[in-house]
């Protein structure tokens, strides 16, 4: 005898409810793991010990040791394609194909001389596989690219040294772990040259993850004294060369320029998410004023720029389809165009709306 239809319906509904409940719990555990895994330093800006090399920074030596890179100008302009917060991961709603489509469109439209990823390229339990996939993609397209670590890149299964070692085998990846005496794993310069002489430099800095501040407050980490000393060391060695610096987590002056009311753009995140202590990177940049501009990511819905005490500060346009965003703030990337004849640099924003992706 066949079971009554009401019993079949009840069984289906119960099974569906169990499936929904199980999916919900699994989703919560994944999201909780992804959002609450943090990495802390075992020292702070007051206890970090280091010694700056007695010899000056030497570009030729750094090039030989692959602690720096050099790219010659091929004509009067040099285009950097700047992306941040891609958050590549596997699984449902990761939307990696859209990110790669965005990049392919950007390559076609802007033909960059260099692509710079300013952190959070990865947001995955299997970050090594995601980095391999991305590096293969860039290698396939023959695009030179540089990468500074963000707060999510070295979390979960694979740490930053493991990820850094992978990139050694990719010719198009202009990546270095940097000097051993400096905190972090992606502090290095890329020097743009003309007629064999340094003309400008792109500086990448590892801005780490999170820090436990006084009172047990967890907030973004800061740039450490060794990094600031390294920045001065490289700046002294390069001489009067304009610097364009990329970090992931914005430093406190980004918050100040927004609060001043002079910035242009939008602040759609709840706040400008900066470290709770100012470790002094911006002050170090002001000493010689070779730093022209600083480019940051991290806050997906902040996209503004302004000049603070003589240095330009820029937020990137998030390209992440697999993490938080807004229907009112399109995903995208930016270009930074430098010139060999002394003209001011130019920044342009390209969104998925512009390219109908």
mmCIF file of C-alpha atoms in Angstrom:
data_model
loop_
_atom_site.group_PDB
_atom_site.id
_atom_site.type_symbol
_atom_site.label_atom_id
_atom_site.label_comp_id
_atom_site.label_asym_id
_atom_site.label_seq_id
_atom_site.Cartn_x
_atom_site.Cartn_y
_atom_site.Cartn_z
ATOM 1 C CA UNK A 1 0.000 0.000 0.000
ATOM 2 C CA UNK A 2 1.318 3.427 -0.944
ATOM 3 C CA UNK A 3 1.995 5.889 1.904
ATOM 4 C CA UNK A 4 -0.467 8.783 2.067
ATOM 5 C CA UNK A 5 0.547 11.921 0.225
ATOM 6 C CA UNK A 6 0.499 13.919 3.489
ATOM 7 C CA UNK A 7 3.195 11.618 4.927
ATOM 8 C CA UNK A 8 5.347 12.033 1.819
ATOM 9 C CA UNK A 9 4.974 15.808 1.984
ATOM 10 C CA UNK A 10 5.882 15.826 5.662
ATOM 11 C CA UNK A 11 8.986 13.697 5.009
ATOM 12 C CA UNK A 12 10.093 16.016 2.213
ATOM 13 C CA UNK A 13 9.596 19.112 4.376
ATOM 14 C CA UNK A 14 11.504 17.597 7.305
ATOM 15 C CA UNK A 15 14.370 16.552 5.016
ATOM 16 C CA UNK A 16 14.448 20.008 3.470
ATOM 17 C CA UNK A 17 14.469 21.645 6.905
ATOM 18 C CA UNK A 18 17.367 19.436 8.054
ATOM 19 C CA UNK A 19 19.290 20.264 4.868
ATOM 20 C CA UNK A 20 18.721 24.002 5.309
ATOM 21 C CA UNK A 21 19.721 23.823 8.967
ATOM 22 C CA UNK A 22 22.867 21.842 8.177
ATOM 23 C CA UNK A 23 23.814 24.222 5.365
ATOM 24 C CA UNK A 24 23.247 27.182 7.658
ATOM 25 C CA UNK A 25 25.455 25.754 10.403
ATOM 26 C CA UNK A 26 28.210 24.865 7.912
ATOM 27 C CA UNK A 27 28.026 28.334 6.359
ATOM 28 C CA UNK A 28 28.234 29.960 9.790
ATOM 29 C CA UNK A 29 31.290 27.892 10.729
ATOM 30 C CA UNK A 30 33.050 28.779 7.478
ATOM 31 C CA UNK A 31 32.267 32.487 7.783
ATOM 32 C CA UNK A 32 33.220 32.485 11.464
ATOM 33 C CA UNK A 33 36.525 30.801 10.644
ATOM 34 C CA UNK A 34 37.299 33.169 7.818
ATOM 35 C CA UNK A 35 36.439 36.324 9.709
ATOM 36 C CA UNK A 36 37.859 35.510 13.141
ATOM 37 C CA UNK A 37 41.205 33.925 12.320
ATOM 38 C CA UNK A 38 43.893 36.473 13.167
ATOM 39 C CA UNK A 39 47.674 36.531 13.324
ATOM 40 C CA UNK A 40 49.448 38.567 15.982
ATOM 41 C CA UNK A 41 53.077 39.622 16.264
ATOM 42 C CA UNK A 42 54.955 38.611 19.412
ATOM 43 C CA UNK A 43 56.464 42.098 19.670
ATOM 44 C CA UNK A 44 55.283 45.685 19.289
ATOM 45 C CA UNK A 45 56.672 48.994 18.081
ATOM 46 C CA UNK A 46 58.262 49.591 21.499
ATOM 47 C CA UNK A 47 59.968 46.210 21.934
ATOM 48 C CA UNK A 48 61.113 45.369 18.387
ATOM 49 C CA UNK A 49 64.893 45.007 18.296
ATOM 50 C CA UNK A 50 66.945 45.520 15.142
ATOM 51 C CA UNK A 51 70.078 47.014 13.636
ATOM 52 C CA UNK A 52 70.107 48.883 10.343
ATOM 53 C CA UNK A 53 72.944 47.740 8.036
ATOM 54 C CA UNK A 54 76.010 49.946 8.301
ATOM 55 C CA UNK A 55 76.412 49.960 4.520
ATOM 56 C CA UNK A 56 74.019 52.116 2.466
ATOM 57 C CA UNK A 57 71.285 50.577 0.363
ATOM 58 C CA UNK A 58 72.826 49.569 -2.957
ATOM 59 C CA UNK A 59 70.379 49.025 -5.805
ATOM 60 C CA UNK A 60 72.708 46.840 -7.876
ATOM 61 C CA UNK A 61 73.343 44.522 -4.958
ATOM 62 C CA UNK A 62 69.619 44.400 -4.134
ATOM 63 C CA UNK A 63 68.851 43.499 -7.750
ATOM 64 C CA UNK A 64 71.381 40.667 -7.690
ATOM 65 C CA UNK A 65 69.903 39.346 -4.448
ATOM 66 C CA UNK A 66 66.354 39.736 -5.824
ATOM 67 C CA UNK A 67 65.444 42.071 -2.978
ATOM 68 C CA UNK A 68 64.556 44.733 -5.544
ATOM 69 C CA UNK A 69 63.531 44.887 -9.193
ATOM 70 C CA UNK A 70 64.085 47.367 -12.004
ATOM 71 C CA UNK A 71 61.867 48.094 -15.004
ATOM 72 C CA UNK A 72 62.944 50.460 -17.797
ATOM 73 C CA UNK A 73 60.601 52.987 -19.367
ATOM 74 C CA UNK A 74 59.741 51.917 -22.918
ATOM 75 C CA UNK A 75 58.268 55.319 -23.795
ATOM 76 C CA UNK A 76 57.321 58.517 -21.957
ATOM 77 C CA UNK A 77 54.659 56.922 -19.731
ATOM 78 C CA UNK A 78 54.453 53.957 -17.373
ATOM 79 C CA UNK A 79 51.042 52.497 -16.472
ATOM 80 C CA UNK A 80 50.394 50.631 -13.246
ATOM 81 C CA UNK A 81 47.184 48.619 -13.010
ATOM 82 C CA UNK A 82 46.283 48.663 -9.326
ATOM 83 C CA UNK A 83 44.002 46.063 -7.754
ATOM 84 C CA UNK A 84 43.195 45.377 -4.138
ATOM 85 C CA UNK A 85 41.103 42.992 -2.030
ATOM 86 C CA UNK A 86 40.425 40.310 -4.643
ATOM 87 C CA UNK A 87 39.755 37.758 -1.858
ATOM 88 C CA UNK A 88 40.221 34.723 -4.089
ATOM 89 C CA UNK A 89 38.725 31.560 -2.659
ATOM 90 C CA UNK A 90 36.949 28.399 -3.665
ATOM 91 C CA UNK A 91 33.379 27.395 -3.009
ATOM 92 C CA UNK A 92 29.935 28.902 -3.595
ATOM 93 C CA UNK A 93 29.650 32.638 -4.113
ATOM 94 C CA UNK A 94 33.408 33.032 -4.653
ATOM 95 C CA UNK A 95 32.812 34.450 -8.162
ATOM 96 C CA UNK A 96 36.454 34.039 -9.181
ATOM 97 C CA UNK A 97 35.546 33.988 -12.855
ATOM 98 C CA UNK A 98 34.268 37.560 -12.566
ATOM 99 C CA UNK A 99 37.557 38.691 -11.034
ATOM 100 C CA UNK A 100 39.560 37.122 -13.841
ATOM 101 C CA UNK A 101 37.175 38.609 -16.414
ATOM 102 C CA UNK A 102 37.731 42.019 -14.814
ATOM 103 C CA UNK A 103 41.489 41.575 -15.070
ATOM 104 C CA UNK A 104 41.351 40.433 -18.696
ATOM 105 C CA UNK A 105 39.242 43.448 -19.595
ATOM 106 C CA UNK A 106 41.681 45.702 -17.723
ATOM 107 C CA UNK A 107 44.640 44.228 -19.608
ATOM 108 C CA UNK A 108 42.901 44.884 -22.923
ATOM 109 C CA UNK A 109 41.782 48.408 -22.079
ATOM 110 C CA UNK A 110 44.836 49.723 -20.224
ATOM 111 C CA UNK A 111 47.772 47.520 -21.363
ATOM 112 C CA UNK A 112 49.648 48.071 -18.090
ATOM 113 C CA UNK A 113 53.415 47.915 -17.755
ATOM 114 C CA UNK A 114 52.989 46.529 -14.235
ATOM 115 C CA UNK A 115 50.093 45.211 -12.159
ATOM 116 C CA UNK A 116 50.264 45.883 -8.411
ATOM 117 C CA UNK A 117 48.071 43.963 -5.947
ATOM 118 C CA UNK A 118 48.004 45.809 -2.627
ATOM 119 C CA UNK A 119 46.982 42.983 -0.334
ATOM 120 C CA UNK A 120 44.193 40.501 0.354
ATOM 121 C CA UNK A 121 44.616 38.803 -2.976
ATOM 122 C CA UNK A 122 43.612 35.656 -1.052
ATOM 123 C CA UNK A 123 40.812 34.803 1.371
ATOM 124 C CA UNK A 124 40.931 31.029 1.356
ATOM 125 C CA UNK A 125 41.588 27.990 3.516
ATOM 126 C CA UNK A 126 43.604 26.674 0.546
ATOM 127 C CA UNK A 127 45.477 29.904 -0.166
ATOM 128 C CA UNK A 128 48.420 28.109 -1.774
ATOM 129 C CA UNK A 129 46.165 26.676 -4.455
ATOM 130 C CA UNK A 130 44.497 30.051 -5.037
ATOM 131 C CA UNK A 131 47.871 31.808 -5.318
ATOM 132 C CA UNK A 132 49.044 29.157 -7.775
ATOM 133 C CA UNK A 133 45.912 29.700 -9.840
ATOM 134 C CA UNK A 134 46.436 33.469 -9.882
ATOM 135 C CA UNK A 135 50.150 33.241 -10.663
ATOM 136 C CA UNK A 136 49.377 30.815 -13.516
ATOM 137 C CA UNK A 137 46.802 33.279 -14.845
ATOM 138 C CA UNK A 138 49.282 36.168 -14.821
ATOM 139 C CA UNK A 139 51.973 33.981 -16.359
ATOM 140 C CA UNK A 140 49.596 32.857 -19.117
ATOM 141 C CA UNK A 141 48.834 36.476 -19.983
ATOM 142 C CA UNK A 142 52.500 37.459 -19.774
ATOM 143 C CA UNK A 143 51.805 40.252 -17.257
ATOM 144 C CA UNK A 144 54.408 41.426 -14.770
ATOM 145 C CA UNK A 145 52.912 41.870 -11.337
ATOM 146 C CA UNK A 146 53.921 42.849 -7.812
ATOM 147 C CA UNK A 147 52.233 41.845 -4.586
ATOM 148 C CA UNK A 148 52.254 43.209 -1.041
ATOM 149 C CA UNK A 149 50.664 41.033 1.629
ATOM 150 C CA UNK A 150 47.442 42.079 3.357
ATOM 151 C CA UNK A 151 45.841 40.862 6.557
ATOM 152 C CA UNK A 152 44.093 37.829 5.039
ATOM 153 C CA UNK A 153 46.749 36.477 2.671
ATOM 154 C CA UNK A 154 48.794 34.535 5.227
ATOM 155 C CA UNK A 155 45.974 33.263 7.410
ATOM 156 C CA UNK A 156 44.525 29.766 7.673
ATOM 157 C CA UNK A 157 46.442 26.806 6.197
ATOM 158 C CA UNK A 158 49.427 28.527 4.567
ATOM 159 C CA UNK A 159 51.543 31.295 6.074
ATOM 160 C CA UNK A 160 53.228 34.132 4.223
ATOM 161 C CA UNK A 161 56.675 32.478 3.918
ATOM 162 C CA UNK A 162 55.063 29.460 2.250
ATOM 163 C CA UNK A 163 53.202 31.687 -0.188
ATOM 164 C CA UNK A 164 56.321 33.752 -0.850
ATOM 165 C CA UNK A 165 58.351 30.656 -1.724
ATOM 166 C CA UNK A 166 55.795 29.672 -4.359
ATOM 167 C CA UNK A 167 56.264 32.926 -6.288
ATOM 168 C CA UNK A 168 59.987 32.314 -6.796
ATOM 169 C CA UNK A 169 59.163 29.980 -9.677
ATOM 170 C CA UNK A 170 57.113 32.536 -11.654
ATOM 171 C CA UNK A 171 59.129 34.854 -13.941
ATOM 172 C CA UNK A 172 56.322 37.422 -14.227
ATOM 173 C CA UNK A 173 55.948 37.692 -10.432
ATOM 174 C CA UNK A 174 58.130 40.580 -9.269
ATOM 175 C CA UNK A 175 58.021 39.547 -5.649
ATOM 176 C CA UNK A 176 60.548 39.517 -2.815
ATOM 177 C CA UNK A 177 60.360 38.658 0.864
ATOM 178 C CA UNK A 178 62.753 41.548 1.393
ATOM 179 C CA UNK A 179 65.465 41.959 4.005
ATOM 180 C CA UNK A 180 65.629 39.442 6.845
ATOM 181 C CA UNK A 181 65.974 42.171 9.480
ATOM 182 C CA UNK A 182 62.673 43.815 8.513
ATOM 183 C CA UNK A 183 59.277 42.775 9.900
ATOM 184 C CA UNK A 184 56.936 41.263 7.331
ATOM 185 C CA UNK A 185 57.392 39.283 4.156
ATOM 186 C CA UNK A 186 56.822 41.680 1.247
ATOM 187 C CA UNK A 187 58.888 44.822 1.766
ATOM 188 C CA UNK A 188 60.717 45.686 -1.449
ATOM 189 C CA UNK A 189 61.190 48.379 -4.116
ATOM 190 C CA UNK A 190 60.600 48.276 -7.867
ATOM 191 C CA UNK A 191 62.712 50.978 -9.499
ATOM 192 C CA UNK A 192 61.643 52.513 -12.789
ATOM 193 C CA UNK A 193 64.628 53.533 -14.897
ATOM 194 C CA UNK A 194 65.388 55.544 -18.012
ATOM 195 C CA UNK A 195 68.722 55.401 -19.812
ATOM 196 C CA UNK A 196 69.932 53.167 -16.993
ATOM 197 C CA UNK A 197 69.225 55.711 -14.240
ATOM 198 C CA UNK A 198 66.604 55.430 -11.466
ATOM 199 C CA UNK A 199 63.697 57.733 -12.240
ATOM 200 C CA UNK A 200 60.949 56.691 -9.790
ATOM 201 C CA UNK A 201 60.328 53.820 -7.400
ATOM 202 C CA UNK A 202 57.308 51.766 -6.400
ATOM 203 C CA UNK A 203 57.578 50.655 -2.761
ATOM 204 C CA UNK A 204 55.609 47.707 -1.353
ATOM 205 C CA UNK A 205 55.099 47.178 2.363
ATOM 206 C CA UNK A 206 53.614 44.279 4.323
ATOM 207 C CA UNK A 207 50.999 45.795 6.650
ATOM 208 C CA UNK A 208 50.476 42.583 8.654
ATOM 209 C CA UNK A 209 47.193 41.512 10.249
ATOM 210 C CA UNK A 210 45.695 42.503 13.617
ATOM 211 C CA UNK A 211 46.976 43.703 16.982
ATOM 212 C CA UNK A 212 45.591 43.513 20.518
ATOM 213 C CA UNK A 213 45.744 47.048 21.861
ATOM 214 C CA UNK A 214 45.364 48.316 25.408
ATOM 215 C CA UNK A 215 42.119 47.176 26.955
ATOM 216 C CA UNK A 216 42.022 44.040 24.817
ATOM 217 C CA UNK A 217 40.774 45.904 21.740
ATOM 218 C CA UNK A 218 41.532 44.099 18.479
ATOM 219 C CA UNK A 219 42.224 46.408 15.539
ATOM 220 C CA UNK A 220 44.483 46.556 12.464
ATOM 221 C CA UNK A 221 48.208 46.201 12.991
ATOM 222 C CA UNK A 222 50.679 48.939 12.131
ATOM 223 C CA UNK A 223 53.908 49.329 10.166
ATOM 224 C CA UNK A 224 56.834 48.384 12.442
ATOM 225 C CA UNK A 225 60.006 50.348 13.288
ATOM 226 C CA UNK A 226 62.157 47.982 11.203
ATOM 227 C CA UNK A 227 59.996 48.721 8.166
ATOM 228 C CA UNK A 228 60.226 52.455 8.751
ATOM 229 C CA UNK A 229 64.009 52.190 9.157
ATOM 230 C CA UNK A 230 64.147 50.127 5.961
ATOM 231 C CA UNK A 231 62.062 52.732 4.144
ATOM 232 C CA UNK A 232 64.521 55.466 5.157
ATOM 233 C CA UNK A 233 67.456 53.205 4.221
ATOM 234 C CA UNK A 234 66.113 52.560 0.705
ATOM 235 C CA UNK A 235 65.119 56.202 0.261
ATOM 236 C CA UNK A 236 68.637 57.352 1.202
ATOM 237 C CA UNK A 237 70.196 54.833 -1.175
ATOM 238 C CA UNK A 238 68.033 55.830 -4.130
ATOM 239 C CA UNK A 239 68.631 59.553 -3.664
ATOM 240 C CA UNK A 240 66.196 62.186 -4.894
ATOM 241 C CA UNK A 241 63.825 59.682 -6.504
ATOM 242 C CA UNK A 242 60.019 60.119 -6.218
ATOM 243 C CA UNK A 243 58.420 57.246 -4.321
ATOM 244 C CA UNK A 244 54.957 55.731 -4.827
ATOM 245 C CA UNK A 245 54.115 53.450 -1.914
ATOM 246 C CA UNK A 246 51.562 50.621 -1.708
ATOM 247 C CA UNK A 247 50.253 49.214 1.568
ATOM 248 C CA UNK A 248 47.151 47.234 2.425
ATOM 249 C CA UNK A 249 45.950 48.645 5.744
ATOM 250 C CA UNK A 250 45.685 52.445 5.673
ATOM 251 C CA UNK A 251 47.649 54.354 8.303
ATOM 252 C CA UNK A 252 46.031 56.967 10.603
ATOM 253 C CA UNK A 253 46.604 59.889 8.242
ATOM 254 C CA UNK A 254 43.981 58.409 5.880
ATOM 255 C CA UNK A 255 41.441 58.981 8.642
ATOM 256 C CA UNK A 256 42.718 62.505 9.212
ATOM 257 C CA UNK A 257 42.447 63.508 5.572
ATOM 258 C CA UNK A 258 38.844 62.287 5.431
ATOM 259 C CA UNK A 259 37.916 64.076 8.653
ATOM 260 C CA UNK A 260 39.487 67.276 7.313
ATOM 261 C CA UNK A 261 36.733 67.513 4.709
ATOM 262 C CA UNK A 262 39.244 68.020 1.894
ATOM 263 C CA UNK A 263 39.187 64.496 0.447
ATOM 264 C CA UNK A 264 37.277 63.639 -2.710
ATOM 265 C CA UNK A 265 35.357 60.402 -3.107
ATOM 266 C CA UNK A 266 33.223 58.268 -0.818
ATOM 267 C CA UNK A 267 33.486 56.761 2.660
ATOM 268 C CA UNK A 268 30.802 54.062 2.654
ATOM 269 C CA UNK A 269 32.371 51.768 5.258
ATOM 270 C CA UNK A 270 31.370 52.420 8.854
ATOM 271 C CA UNK A 271 34.788 53.950 9.464
ATOM 272 C CA UNK A 272 38.283 54.456 8.124
ATOM 273 C CA UNK A 273 39.730 51.279 9.614
ATOM 274 C CA UNK A 274 43.232 52.284 10.689
ATOM 275 C CA UNK A 275 45.612 51.117 13.459
ATOM 276 C CA UNK A 276 44.852 52.523 16.901
ATOM 277 C CA UNK A 277 48.471 53.647 17.299
ATOM 278 C CA UNK A 278 50.479 55.758 14.905
ATOM 279 C CA UNK A 279 53.869 54.090 14.456
ATOM 280 C CA UNK A 280 55.315 57.000 12.469
ATOM 281 C CA UNK A 281 55.551 55.871 8.844
ATOM 282 C CA UNK A 282 53.927 59.045 7.531
ATOM 283 C CA UNK A 283 56.243 61.203 9.649
ATOM 284 C CA UNK A 284 59.229 59.342 8.193
ATOM 285 C CA UNK A 285 57.916 60.003 4.696
ATOM 286 C CA UNK A 286 57.823 63.707 5.447
ATOM 287 C CA UNK A 287 61.491 63.930 6.384
ATOM 288 C CA UNK A 288 62.722 64.184 2.792
ATOM 289 C CA UNK A 289 59.352 64.477 1.027
ATOM 290 C CA UNK A 290 60.397 62.077 -1.716
ATOM 291 C CA UNK A 291 57.148 60.188 -1.187
ATOM 292 C CA UNK A 292 54.609 61.526 -3.668
ATOM 293 C CA UNK A 293 51.651 59.251 -2.933
ATOM 294 C CA UNK A 294 50.499 56.307 -0.825
ATOM 295 C CA UNK A 295 47.949 53.760 -2.081
ATOM 296 C CA UNK A 296 45.907 51.611 0.302
ATOM 297 C CA UNK A 297 43.093 49.057 0.280
ATOM 298 C CA UNK A 298 41.461 47.049 3.104
ATOM 299 C CA UNK A 299 38.180 48.990 3.444
ATOM 300 C CA UNK A 300 36.094 47.714 0.535
ATOM 301 C CA UNK A 301 33.592 50.557 0.488
ATOM 302 C CA UNK A 302 35.963 53.469 0.987
ATOM 303 C CA UNK A 303 37.194 55.084 -2.195
ATOM 304 C CA UNK A 304 38.539 58.560 -1.613
ATOM 305 C CA UNK A 305 41.738 60.514 -2.100
ATOM 306 C CA UNK A 306 43.218 63.655 -0.657
ATOM 307 C CA UNK A 307 46.460 65.410 0.153
ATOM 308 C CA UNK A 308 47.630 65.435 3.751
ATOM 309 C CA UNK A 309 50.586 67.633 4.621
ATOM 310 C CA UNK A 310 52.064 67.388 1.143
ATOM 311 C CA UNK A 311 51.553 63.674 0.421
ATOM 312 C CA UNK A 312 48.669 62.266 -1.632
ATOM 313 C CA UNK A 313 46.657 59.439 -0.053
ATOM 314 C CA UNK A 314 44.506 57.145 -2.219
ATOM 315 C CA UNK A 315 42.082 54.338 -1.457
ATOM 316 C CA UNK A 316 41.782 51.543 -4.022
ATOM 317 C CA UNK A 317 38.599 50.236 -5.601
ATOM 318 C CA UNK A 318 37.836 46.775 -4.224
ATOM 319 C CA UNK A 319 37.695 43.998 -6.807
ATOM 320 C CA UNK A 320 36.282 41.362 -4.447
ATOM 321 C CA UNK A 321 33.160 39.488 -5.510
ATOM 322 C CA UNK A 322 33.441 36.976 -2.669
ATOM 323 C CA UNK A 323 33.251 39.264 0.367
ATOM 324 C CA UNK A 324 31.376 42.298 1.603
ATOM 325 C CA UNK A 325 30.387 45.123 -0.731
ATOM 326 C CA UNK A 326 27.406 47.187 -1.784
ATOM 327 C CA UNK A 327 25.112 47.337 -4.796
ATOM 328 C CA UNK A 328 25.782 51.064 -4.768
ATOM 329 C CA UNK A 329 29.575 50.708 -5.012
ATOM 330 C CA UNK A 330 30.772 48.895 -8.112
ATOM 331 C CA UNK A 331 33.771 46.596 -8.122
ATOM 332 C CA UNK A 332 36.738 47.781 -10.114
ATOM 333 C CA UNK A 333 40.398 48.674 -10.408
ATOM 334 C CA UNK A 334 42.508 51.786 -10.927
ATOM 335 C CA UNK A 335 45.387 52.828 -13.116
ATOM 336 C CA UNK A 336 48.274 55.001 -11.998
ATOM 337 C CA UNK A 337 50.181 56.560 -14.866
ATOM 338 C CA UNK A 338 53.676 57.891 -14.243
ATOM 339 C CA UNK A 339 55.645 60.011 -16.695
ATOM 340 C CA UNK A 340 59.344 60.236 -17.440
ATOM 341 C CA UNK A 341 59.278 63.950 -18.294
ATOM 342 C CA UNK A 342 58.262 65.252 -14.861
ATOM 343 C CA UNK A 343 54.521 65.544 -15.454
ATOM 344 C CA UNK A 344 52.306 64.817 -12.407
ATOM 345 C CA UNK A 345 51.055 61.248 -12.124
ATOM 346 C CA UNK A 346 47.448 60.448 -13.060
ATOM 347 C CA UNK A 347 44.914 58.117 -11.427
ATOM 348 C CA UNK A 348 41.847 56.691 -13.185
ATOM 349 C CA UNK A 349 39.122 54.364 -11.880
ATOM 350 C CA UNK A 350 37.528 51.612 -13.977
ATOM 351 C CA UNK A 351 34.481 49.737 -12.704
ATOM 352 C CA UNK A 352 32.434 46.786 -13.856
ATOM 353 C CA UNK A 353 29.769 49.315 -14.873
ATOM 354 C CA UNK A 354 32.213 51.051 -17.202
ATOM 355 C CA UNK A 355 33.158 47.749 -18.800
ATOM 356 C CA UNK A 356 29.670 46.179 -18.653
ATOM 357 C CA UNK A 357 30.864 43.021 -16.886
#
